[in-house]
JSON list of C-alpha atoms in Angstrom, two decimals:
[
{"chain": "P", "resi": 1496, "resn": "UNK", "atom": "CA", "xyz": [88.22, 116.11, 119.89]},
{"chain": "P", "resi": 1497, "resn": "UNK", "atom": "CA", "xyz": [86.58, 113.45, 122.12]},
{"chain": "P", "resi": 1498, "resn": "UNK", "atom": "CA", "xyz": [88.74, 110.64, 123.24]},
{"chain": "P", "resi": 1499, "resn": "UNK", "atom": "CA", "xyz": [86.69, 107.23, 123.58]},
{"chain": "P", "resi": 1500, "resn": "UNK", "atom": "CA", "xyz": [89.74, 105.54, 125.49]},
{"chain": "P", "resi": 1501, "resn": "UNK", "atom": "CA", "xyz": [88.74, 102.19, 126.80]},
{"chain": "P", "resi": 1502, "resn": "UNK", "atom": "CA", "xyz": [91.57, 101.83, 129.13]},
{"chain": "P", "resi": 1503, "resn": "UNK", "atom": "CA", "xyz": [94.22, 103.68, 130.80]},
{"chain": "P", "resi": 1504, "resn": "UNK", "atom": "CA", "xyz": [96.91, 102.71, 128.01]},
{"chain": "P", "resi": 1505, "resn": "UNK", "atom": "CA", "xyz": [94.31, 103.45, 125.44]},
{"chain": "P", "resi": 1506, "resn": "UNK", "atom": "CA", "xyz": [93.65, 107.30, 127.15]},
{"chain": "P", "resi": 1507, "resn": "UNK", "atom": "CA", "xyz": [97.69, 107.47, 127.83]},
{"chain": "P", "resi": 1508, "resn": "UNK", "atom": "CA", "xyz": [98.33, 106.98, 123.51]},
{"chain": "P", "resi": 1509, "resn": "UNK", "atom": "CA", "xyz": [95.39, 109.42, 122.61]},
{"chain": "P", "resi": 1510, "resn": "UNK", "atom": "CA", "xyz": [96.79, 111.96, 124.80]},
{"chain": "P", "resi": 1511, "resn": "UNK", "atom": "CA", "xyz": [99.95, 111.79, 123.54]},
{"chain": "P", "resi": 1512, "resn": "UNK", "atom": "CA", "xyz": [99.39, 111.66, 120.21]},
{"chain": "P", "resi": 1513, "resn": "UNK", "atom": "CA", "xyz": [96.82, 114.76, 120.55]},
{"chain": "P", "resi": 1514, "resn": "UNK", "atom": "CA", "xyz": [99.35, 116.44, 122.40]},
{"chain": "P", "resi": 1515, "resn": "UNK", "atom": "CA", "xyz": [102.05, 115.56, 119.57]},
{"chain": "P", "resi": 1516, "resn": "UNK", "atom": "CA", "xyz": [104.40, 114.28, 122.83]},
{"chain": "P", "resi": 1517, "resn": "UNK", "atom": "CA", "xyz": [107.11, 111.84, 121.76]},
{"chain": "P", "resi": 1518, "resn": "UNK", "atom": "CA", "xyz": [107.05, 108.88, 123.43]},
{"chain": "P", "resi": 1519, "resn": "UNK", "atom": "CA", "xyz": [110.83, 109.25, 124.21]},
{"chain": "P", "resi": 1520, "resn": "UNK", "atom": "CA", "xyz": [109.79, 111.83, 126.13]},
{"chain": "P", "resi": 1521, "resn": "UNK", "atom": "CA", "xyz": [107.51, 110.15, 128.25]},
{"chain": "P", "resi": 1522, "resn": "UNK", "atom": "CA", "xyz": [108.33, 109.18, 132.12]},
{"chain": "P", "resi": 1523, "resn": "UNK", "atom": "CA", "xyz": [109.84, 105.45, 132.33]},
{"chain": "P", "resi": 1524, "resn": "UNK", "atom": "CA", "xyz": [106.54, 103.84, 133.64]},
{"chain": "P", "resi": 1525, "resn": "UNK", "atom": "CA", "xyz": [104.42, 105.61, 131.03]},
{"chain": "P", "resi": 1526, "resn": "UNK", "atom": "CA", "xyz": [106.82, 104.45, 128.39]},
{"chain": "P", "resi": 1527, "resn": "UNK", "atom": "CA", "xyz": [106.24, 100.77, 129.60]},
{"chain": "P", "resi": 1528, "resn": "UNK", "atom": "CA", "xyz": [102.71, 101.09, 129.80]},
{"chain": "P", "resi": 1529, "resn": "UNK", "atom": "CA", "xyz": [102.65, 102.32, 126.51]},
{"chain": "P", "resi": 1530, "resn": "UNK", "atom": "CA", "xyz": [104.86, 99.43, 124.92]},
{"chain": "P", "resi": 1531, "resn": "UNK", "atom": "CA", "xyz": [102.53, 96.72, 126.57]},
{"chain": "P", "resi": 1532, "resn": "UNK", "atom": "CA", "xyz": [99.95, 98.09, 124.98]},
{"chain": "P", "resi": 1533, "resn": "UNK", "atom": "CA", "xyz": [101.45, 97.99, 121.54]},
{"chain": "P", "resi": 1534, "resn": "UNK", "atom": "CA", "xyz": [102.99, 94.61, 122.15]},
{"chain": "P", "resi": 1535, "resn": "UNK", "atom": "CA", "xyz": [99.58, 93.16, 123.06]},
{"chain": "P", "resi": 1536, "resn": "UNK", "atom": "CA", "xyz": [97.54, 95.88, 121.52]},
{"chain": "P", "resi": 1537, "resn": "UNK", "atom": "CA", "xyz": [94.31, 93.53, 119.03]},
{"chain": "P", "resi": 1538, "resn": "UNK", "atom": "CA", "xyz": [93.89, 96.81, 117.29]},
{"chain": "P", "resi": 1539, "resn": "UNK", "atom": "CA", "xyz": [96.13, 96.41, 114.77]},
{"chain": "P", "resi": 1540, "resn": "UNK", "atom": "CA", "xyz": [96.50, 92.71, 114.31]},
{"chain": "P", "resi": 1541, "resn": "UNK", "atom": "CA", "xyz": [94.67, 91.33, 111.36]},
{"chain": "P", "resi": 1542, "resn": "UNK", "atom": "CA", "xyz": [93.15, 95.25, 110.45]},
{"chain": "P", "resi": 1543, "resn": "UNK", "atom": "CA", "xyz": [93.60, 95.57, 106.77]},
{"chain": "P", "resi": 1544, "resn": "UNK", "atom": "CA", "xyz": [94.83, 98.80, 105.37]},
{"chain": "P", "resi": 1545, "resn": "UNK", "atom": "CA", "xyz": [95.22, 100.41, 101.49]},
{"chain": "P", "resi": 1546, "resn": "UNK", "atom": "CA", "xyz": [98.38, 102.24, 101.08]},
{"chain": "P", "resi": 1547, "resn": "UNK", "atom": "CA", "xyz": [97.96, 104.15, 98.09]},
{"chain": "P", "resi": 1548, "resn": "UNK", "atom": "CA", "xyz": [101.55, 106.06, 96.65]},
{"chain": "P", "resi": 1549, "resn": "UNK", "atom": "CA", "xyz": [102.68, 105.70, 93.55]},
{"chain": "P", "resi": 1550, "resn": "UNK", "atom": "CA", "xyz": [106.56, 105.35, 94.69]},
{"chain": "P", "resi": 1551, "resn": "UNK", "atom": "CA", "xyz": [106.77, 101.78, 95.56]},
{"chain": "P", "resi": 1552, "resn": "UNK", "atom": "CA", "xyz": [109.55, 102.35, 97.45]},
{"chain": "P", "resi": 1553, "resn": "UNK", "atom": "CA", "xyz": [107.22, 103.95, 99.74]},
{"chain": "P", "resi": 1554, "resn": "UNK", "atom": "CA", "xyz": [104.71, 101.40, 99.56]},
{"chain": "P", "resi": 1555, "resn": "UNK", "atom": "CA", "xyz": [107.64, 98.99, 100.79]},
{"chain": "P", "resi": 1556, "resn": "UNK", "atom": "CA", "xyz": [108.44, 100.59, 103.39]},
{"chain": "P", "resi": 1557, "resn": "UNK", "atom": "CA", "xyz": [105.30, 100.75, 105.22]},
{"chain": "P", "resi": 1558, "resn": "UNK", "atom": "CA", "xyz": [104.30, 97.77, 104.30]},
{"chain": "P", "resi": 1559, "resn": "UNK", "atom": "CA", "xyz": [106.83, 96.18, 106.23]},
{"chain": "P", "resi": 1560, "resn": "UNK", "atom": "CA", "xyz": [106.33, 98.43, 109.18]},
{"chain": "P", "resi": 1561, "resn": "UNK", "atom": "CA", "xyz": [102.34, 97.29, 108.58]},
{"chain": "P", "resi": 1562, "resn": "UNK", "atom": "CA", "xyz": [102.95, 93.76, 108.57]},
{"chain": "P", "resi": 1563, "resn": "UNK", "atom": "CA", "xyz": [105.12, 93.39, 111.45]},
{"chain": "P", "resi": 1564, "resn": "UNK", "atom": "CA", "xyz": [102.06, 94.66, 113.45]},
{"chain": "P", "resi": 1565, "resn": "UNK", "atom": "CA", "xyz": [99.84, 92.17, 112.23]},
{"chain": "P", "resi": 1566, "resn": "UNK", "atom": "CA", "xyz": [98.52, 94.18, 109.56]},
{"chain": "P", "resi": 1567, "resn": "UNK", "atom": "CA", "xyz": [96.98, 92.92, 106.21]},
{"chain": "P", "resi": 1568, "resn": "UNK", "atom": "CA", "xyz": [98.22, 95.03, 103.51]},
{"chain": "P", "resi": 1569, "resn": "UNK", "atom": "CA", "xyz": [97.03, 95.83, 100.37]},
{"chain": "P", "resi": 1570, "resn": "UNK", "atom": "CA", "xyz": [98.51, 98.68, 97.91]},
{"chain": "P", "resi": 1571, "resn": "UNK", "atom": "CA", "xyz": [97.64, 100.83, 94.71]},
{"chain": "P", "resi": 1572, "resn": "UNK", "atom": "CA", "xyz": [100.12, 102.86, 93.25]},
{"chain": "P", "resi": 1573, "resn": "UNK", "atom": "CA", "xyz": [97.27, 105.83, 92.01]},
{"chain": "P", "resi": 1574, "resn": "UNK", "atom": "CA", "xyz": [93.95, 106.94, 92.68]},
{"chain": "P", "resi": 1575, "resn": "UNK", "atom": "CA", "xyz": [92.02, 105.30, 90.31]},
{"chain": "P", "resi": 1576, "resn": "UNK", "atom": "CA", "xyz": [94.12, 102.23, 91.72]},
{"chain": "P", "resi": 1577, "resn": "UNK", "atom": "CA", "xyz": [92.49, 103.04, 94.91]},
{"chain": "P", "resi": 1578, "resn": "UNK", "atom": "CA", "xyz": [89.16, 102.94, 94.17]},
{"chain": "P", "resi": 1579, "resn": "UNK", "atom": "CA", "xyz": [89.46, 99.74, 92.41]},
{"chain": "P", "resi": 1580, "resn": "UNK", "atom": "CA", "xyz": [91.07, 98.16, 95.26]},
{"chain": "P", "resi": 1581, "resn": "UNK", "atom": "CA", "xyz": [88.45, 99.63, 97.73]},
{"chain": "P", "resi": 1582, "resn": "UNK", "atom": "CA", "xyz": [85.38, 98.08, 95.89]},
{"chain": "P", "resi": 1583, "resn": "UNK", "atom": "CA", "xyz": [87.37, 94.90, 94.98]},
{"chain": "P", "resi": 1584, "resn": "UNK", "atom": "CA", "xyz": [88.55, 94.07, 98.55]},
{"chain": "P", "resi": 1585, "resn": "UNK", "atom": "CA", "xyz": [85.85, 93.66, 101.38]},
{"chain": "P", "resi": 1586, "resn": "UNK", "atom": "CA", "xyz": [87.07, 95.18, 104.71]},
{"chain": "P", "resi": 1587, "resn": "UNK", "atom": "CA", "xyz": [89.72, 97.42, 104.33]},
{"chain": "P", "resi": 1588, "resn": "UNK", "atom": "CA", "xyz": [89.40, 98.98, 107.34]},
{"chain": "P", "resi": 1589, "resn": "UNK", "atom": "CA", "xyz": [91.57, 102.06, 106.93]},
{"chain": "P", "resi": 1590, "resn": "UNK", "atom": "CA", "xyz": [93.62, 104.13, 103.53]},
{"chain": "P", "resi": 1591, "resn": "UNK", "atom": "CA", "xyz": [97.04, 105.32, 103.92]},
{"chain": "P", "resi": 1592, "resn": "UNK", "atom": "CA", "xyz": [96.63, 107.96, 100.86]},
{"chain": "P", "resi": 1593, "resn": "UNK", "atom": "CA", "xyz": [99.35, 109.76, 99.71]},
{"chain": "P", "resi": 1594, "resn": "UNK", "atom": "CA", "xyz": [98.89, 113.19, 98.21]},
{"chain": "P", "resi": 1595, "resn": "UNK", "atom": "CA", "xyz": [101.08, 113.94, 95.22]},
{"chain": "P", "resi": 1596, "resn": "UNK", "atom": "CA", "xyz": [100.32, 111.24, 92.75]},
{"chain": "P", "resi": 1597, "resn": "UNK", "atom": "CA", "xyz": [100.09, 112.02, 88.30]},
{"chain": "P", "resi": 1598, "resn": "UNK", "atom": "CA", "xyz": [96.75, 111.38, 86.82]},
{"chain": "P", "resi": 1599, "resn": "UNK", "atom": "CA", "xyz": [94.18, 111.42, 90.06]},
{"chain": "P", "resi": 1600, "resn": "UNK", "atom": "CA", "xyz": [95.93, 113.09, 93.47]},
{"chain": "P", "resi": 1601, "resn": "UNK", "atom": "CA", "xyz": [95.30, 112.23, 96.66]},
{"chain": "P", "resi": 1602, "resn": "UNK", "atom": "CA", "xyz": [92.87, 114.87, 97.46]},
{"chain": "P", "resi": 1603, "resn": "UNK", "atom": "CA", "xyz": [90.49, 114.05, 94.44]},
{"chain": "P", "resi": 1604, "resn": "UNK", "atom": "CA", "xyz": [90.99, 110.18, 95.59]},
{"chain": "P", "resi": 1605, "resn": "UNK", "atom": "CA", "xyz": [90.15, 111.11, 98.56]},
{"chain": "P", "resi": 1606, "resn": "UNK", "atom": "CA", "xyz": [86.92, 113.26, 97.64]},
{"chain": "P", "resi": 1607, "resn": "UNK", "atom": "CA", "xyz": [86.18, 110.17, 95.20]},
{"chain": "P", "resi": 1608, "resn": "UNK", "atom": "CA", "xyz": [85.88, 107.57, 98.15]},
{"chain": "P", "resi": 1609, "resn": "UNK", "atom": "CA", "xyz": [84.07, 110.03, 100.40]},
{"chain": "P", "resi": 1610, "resn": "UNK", "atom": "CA", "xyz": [81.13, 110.07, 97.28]},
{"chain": "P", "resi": 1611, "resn": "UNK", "atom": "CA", "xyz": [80.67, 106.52, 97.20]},
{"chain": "P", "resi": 1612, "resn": "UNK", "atom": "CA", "xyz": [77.90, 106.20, 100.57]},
{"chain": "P", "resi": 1613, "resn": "UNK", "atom": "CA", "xyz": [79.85, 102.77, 101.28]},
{"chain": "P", "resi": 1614, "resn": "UNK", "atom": "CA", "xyz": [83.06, 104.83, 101.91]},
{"chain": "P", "resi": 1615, "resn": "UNK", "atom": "CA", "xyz": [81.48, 107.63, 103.96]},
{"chain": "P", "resi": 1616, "resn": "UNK", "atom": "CA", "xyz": [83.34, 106.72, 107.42]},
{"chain": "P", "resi": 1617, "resn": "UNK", "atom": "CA", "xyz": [86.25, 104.95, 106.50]},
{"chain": "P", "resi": 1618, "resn": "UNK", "atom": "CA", "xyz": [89.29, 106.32, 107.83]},
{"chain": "P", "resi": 1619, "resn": "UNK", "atom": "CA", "xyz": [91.36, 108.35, 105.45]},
{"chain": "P", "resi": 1620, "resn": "UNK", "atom": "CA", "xyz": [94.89, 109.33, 106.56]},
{"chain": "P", "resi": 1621, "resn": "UNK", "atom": "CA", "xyz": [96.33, 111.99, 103.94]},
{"chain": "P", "resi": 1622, "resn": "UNK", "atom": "CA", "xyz": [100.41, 111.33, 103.65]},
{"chain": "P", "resi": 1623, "resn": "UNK", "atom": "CA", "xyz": [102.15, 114.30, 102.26]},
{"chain": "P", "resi": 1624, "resn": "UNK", "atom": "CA", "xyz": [105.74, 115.29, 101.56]},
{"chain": "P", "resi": 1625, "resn": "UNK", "atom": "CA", "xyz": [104.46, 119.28, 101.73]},
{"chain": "P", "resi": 1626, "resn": "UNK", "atom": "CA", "xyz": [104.39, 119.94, 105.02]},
{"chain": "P", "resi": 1627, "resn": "UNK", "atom": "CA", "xyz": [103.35, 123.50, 104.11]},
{"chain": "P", "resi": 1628, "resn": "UNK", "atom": "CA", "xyz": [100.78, 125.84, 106.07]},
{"chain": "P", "resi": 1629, "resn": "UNK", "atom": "CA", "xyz": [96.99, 124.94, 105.16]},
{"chain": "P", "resi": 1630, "resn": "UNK", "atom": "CA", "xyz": [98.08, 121.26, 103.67]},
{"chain": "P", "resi": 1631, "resn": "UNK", "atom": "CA", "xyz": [96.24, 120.16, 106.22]},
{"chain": "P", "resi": 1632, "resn": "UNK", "atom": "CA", "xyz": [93.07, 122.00, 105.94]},
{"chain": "P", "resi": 1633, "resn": "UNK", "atom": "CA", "xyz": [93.29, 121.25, 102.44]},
{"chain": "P", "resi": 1634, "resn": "UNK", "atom": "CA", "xyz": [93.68, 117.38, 103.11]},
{"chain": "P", "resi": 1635, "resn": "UNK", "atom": "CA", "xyz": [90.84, 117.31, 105.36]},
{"chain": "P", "resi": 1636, "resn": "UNK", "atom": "CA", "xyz": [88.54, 119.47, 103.09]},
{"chain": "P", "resi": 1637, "resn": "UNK", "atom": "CA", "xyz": [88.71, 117.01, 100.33]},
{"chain": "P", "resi": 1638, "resn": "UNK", "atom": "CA", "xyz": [87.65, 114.25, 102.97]},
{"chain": "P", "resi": 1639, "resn": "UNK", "atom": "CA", "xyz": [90.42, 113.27, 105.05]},
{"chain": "P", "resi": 1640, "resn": "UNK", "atom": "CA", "xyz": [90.17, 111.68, 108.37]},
{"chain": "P", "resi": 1641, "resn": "UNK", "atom": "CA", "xyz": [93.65, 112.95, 109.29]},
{"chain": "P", "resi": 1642, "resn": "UNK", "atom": "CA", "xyz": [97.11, 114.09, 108.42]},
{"chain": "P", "resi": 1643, "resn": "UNK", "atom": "CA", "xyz": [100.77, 112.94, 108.11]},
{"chain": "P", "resi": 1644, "resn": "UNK", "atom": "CA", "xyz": [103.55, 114.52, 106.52]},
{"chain": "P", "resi": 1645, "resn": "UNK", "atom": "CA", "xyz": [107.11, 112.36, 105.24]},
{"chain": "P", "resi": 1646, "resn": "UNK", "atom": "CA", "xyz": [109.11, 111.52, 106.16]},
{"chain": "P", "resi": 1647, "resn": "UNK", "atom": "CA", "xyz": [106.64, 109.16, 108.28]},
{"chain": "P", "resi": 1648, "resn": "UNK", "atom": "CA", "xyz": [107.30, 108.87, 112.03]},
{"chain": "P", "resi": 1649, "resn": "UNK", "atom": "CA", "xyz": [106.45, 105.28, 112.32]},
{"chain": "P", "resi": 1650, "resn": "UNK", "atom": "CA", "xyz": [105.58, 105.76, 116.25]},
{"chain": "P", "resi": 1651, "resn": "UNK", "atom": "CA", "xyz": [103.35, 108.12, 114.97]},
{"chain": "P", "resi": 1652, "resn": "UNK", "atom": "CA", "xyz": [101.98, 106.70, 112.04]},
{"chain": "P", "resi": 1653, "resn": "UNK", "atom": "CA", "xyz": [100.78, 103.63, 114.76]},
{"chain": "P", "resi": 1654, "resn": "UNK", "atom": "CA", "xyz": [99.65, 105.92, 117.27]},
{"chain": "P", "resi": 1655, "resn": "UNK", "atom": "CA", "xyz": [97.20, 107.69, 114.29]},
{"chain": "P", "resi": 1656, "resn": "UNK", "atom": "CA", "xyz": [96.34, 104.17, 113.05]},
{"chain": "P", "resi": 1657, "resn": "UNK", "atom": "CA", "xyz": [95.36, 102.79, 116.45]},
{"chain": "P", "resi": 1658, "resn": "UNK", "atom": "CA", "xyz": [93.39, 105.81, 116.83]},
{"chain": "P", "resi": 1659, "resn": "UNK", "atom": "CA", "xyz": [91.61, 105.74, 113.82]},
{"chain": "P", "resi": 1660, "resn": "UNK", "atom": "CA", "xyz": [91.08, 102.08, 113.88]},
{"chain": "P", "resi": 1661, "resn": "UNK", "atom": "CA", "xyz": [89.76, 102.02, 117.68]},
{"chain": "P", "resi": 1662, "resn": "UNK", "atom": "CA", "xyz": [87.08, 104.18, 116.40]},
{"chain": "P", "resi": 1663, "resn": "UNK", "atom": "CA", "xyz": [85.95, 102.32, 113.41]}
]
């Protein structure tokens, strides 16, 4: 993993999110540092992300968390969904992509997007409720950027999206 921090707070969140620390657990001024940075933090702020589940409920949920970040959100509730959003809407900068869905999954989605040249290097986060042993490897061999299982830690889920973001 290379870390491409471009600040202290920036190198602070990729370290603890590589190092799966909780932020709880962090020392008082690290917690602050961290918080400024999310409170001022450009990364997020008009980025606009796909969340693709086909449980709206879901799709409610994070959008709220999205948009009170700044966040333009746009949502498909299936695969084929997905692509049609992706080469209808200019920009989306990163996929939330859930991996259970009827009809198309998440991995074939996935593998979908990464064959369209266009898609190559956007940012892919797989979102799965099996948090079993090799779901991971099997969510990044079909394409995916990353991995996070439900239920969603939102601190998390922000931490992987500033990440992912900072790099695209």
């Amino acid at each position: 993993v290379v870390i491409g921090a471009q600040s202290p707070e920036q190198l602070l969140e990729e370290t603890t999110l590589f190092l799966h620390q909780v932020e709880a657990s962090l020392p008082e001024p690290k917690r602050q540092m961290l918080e400024r940075l999310h409170q001022s933090d450009p990364s997020l702020a008009g980025r606009k992300i796909l969340i693709v589940d086909d449980d709206v409920r879901n799709i409610f949920a994070l959008t709220s968390l999205l948009e009170r970040h700044g966040m333009v959100v746009f949502s498909a509730e299936s695969g084929k969904e997905a692509l049609k959003a992706l080469e209808g809407t200019p920009g989306i900068d990163i996929v939330l992509m859930d991996v259970m869905m009827p009809e198309m999954d998440g991995y074939e989605a996935t593998r979908a997007i990464r064959a369209k040249s266009e898609f190559r290097s956007l940012p892919v986060i797989a979102v799965t409720a099996k948090a079993m042993k090799g779901d991971r490897d099997k969510c990044l061999e079909a394409g995916a950027s990353d991995y996070i299982a439900k239920p969603i830690d939102s601190q998390r889920l922000l931490s992987l999206l500033r990440v992912w973001l900072h790099r695209s």
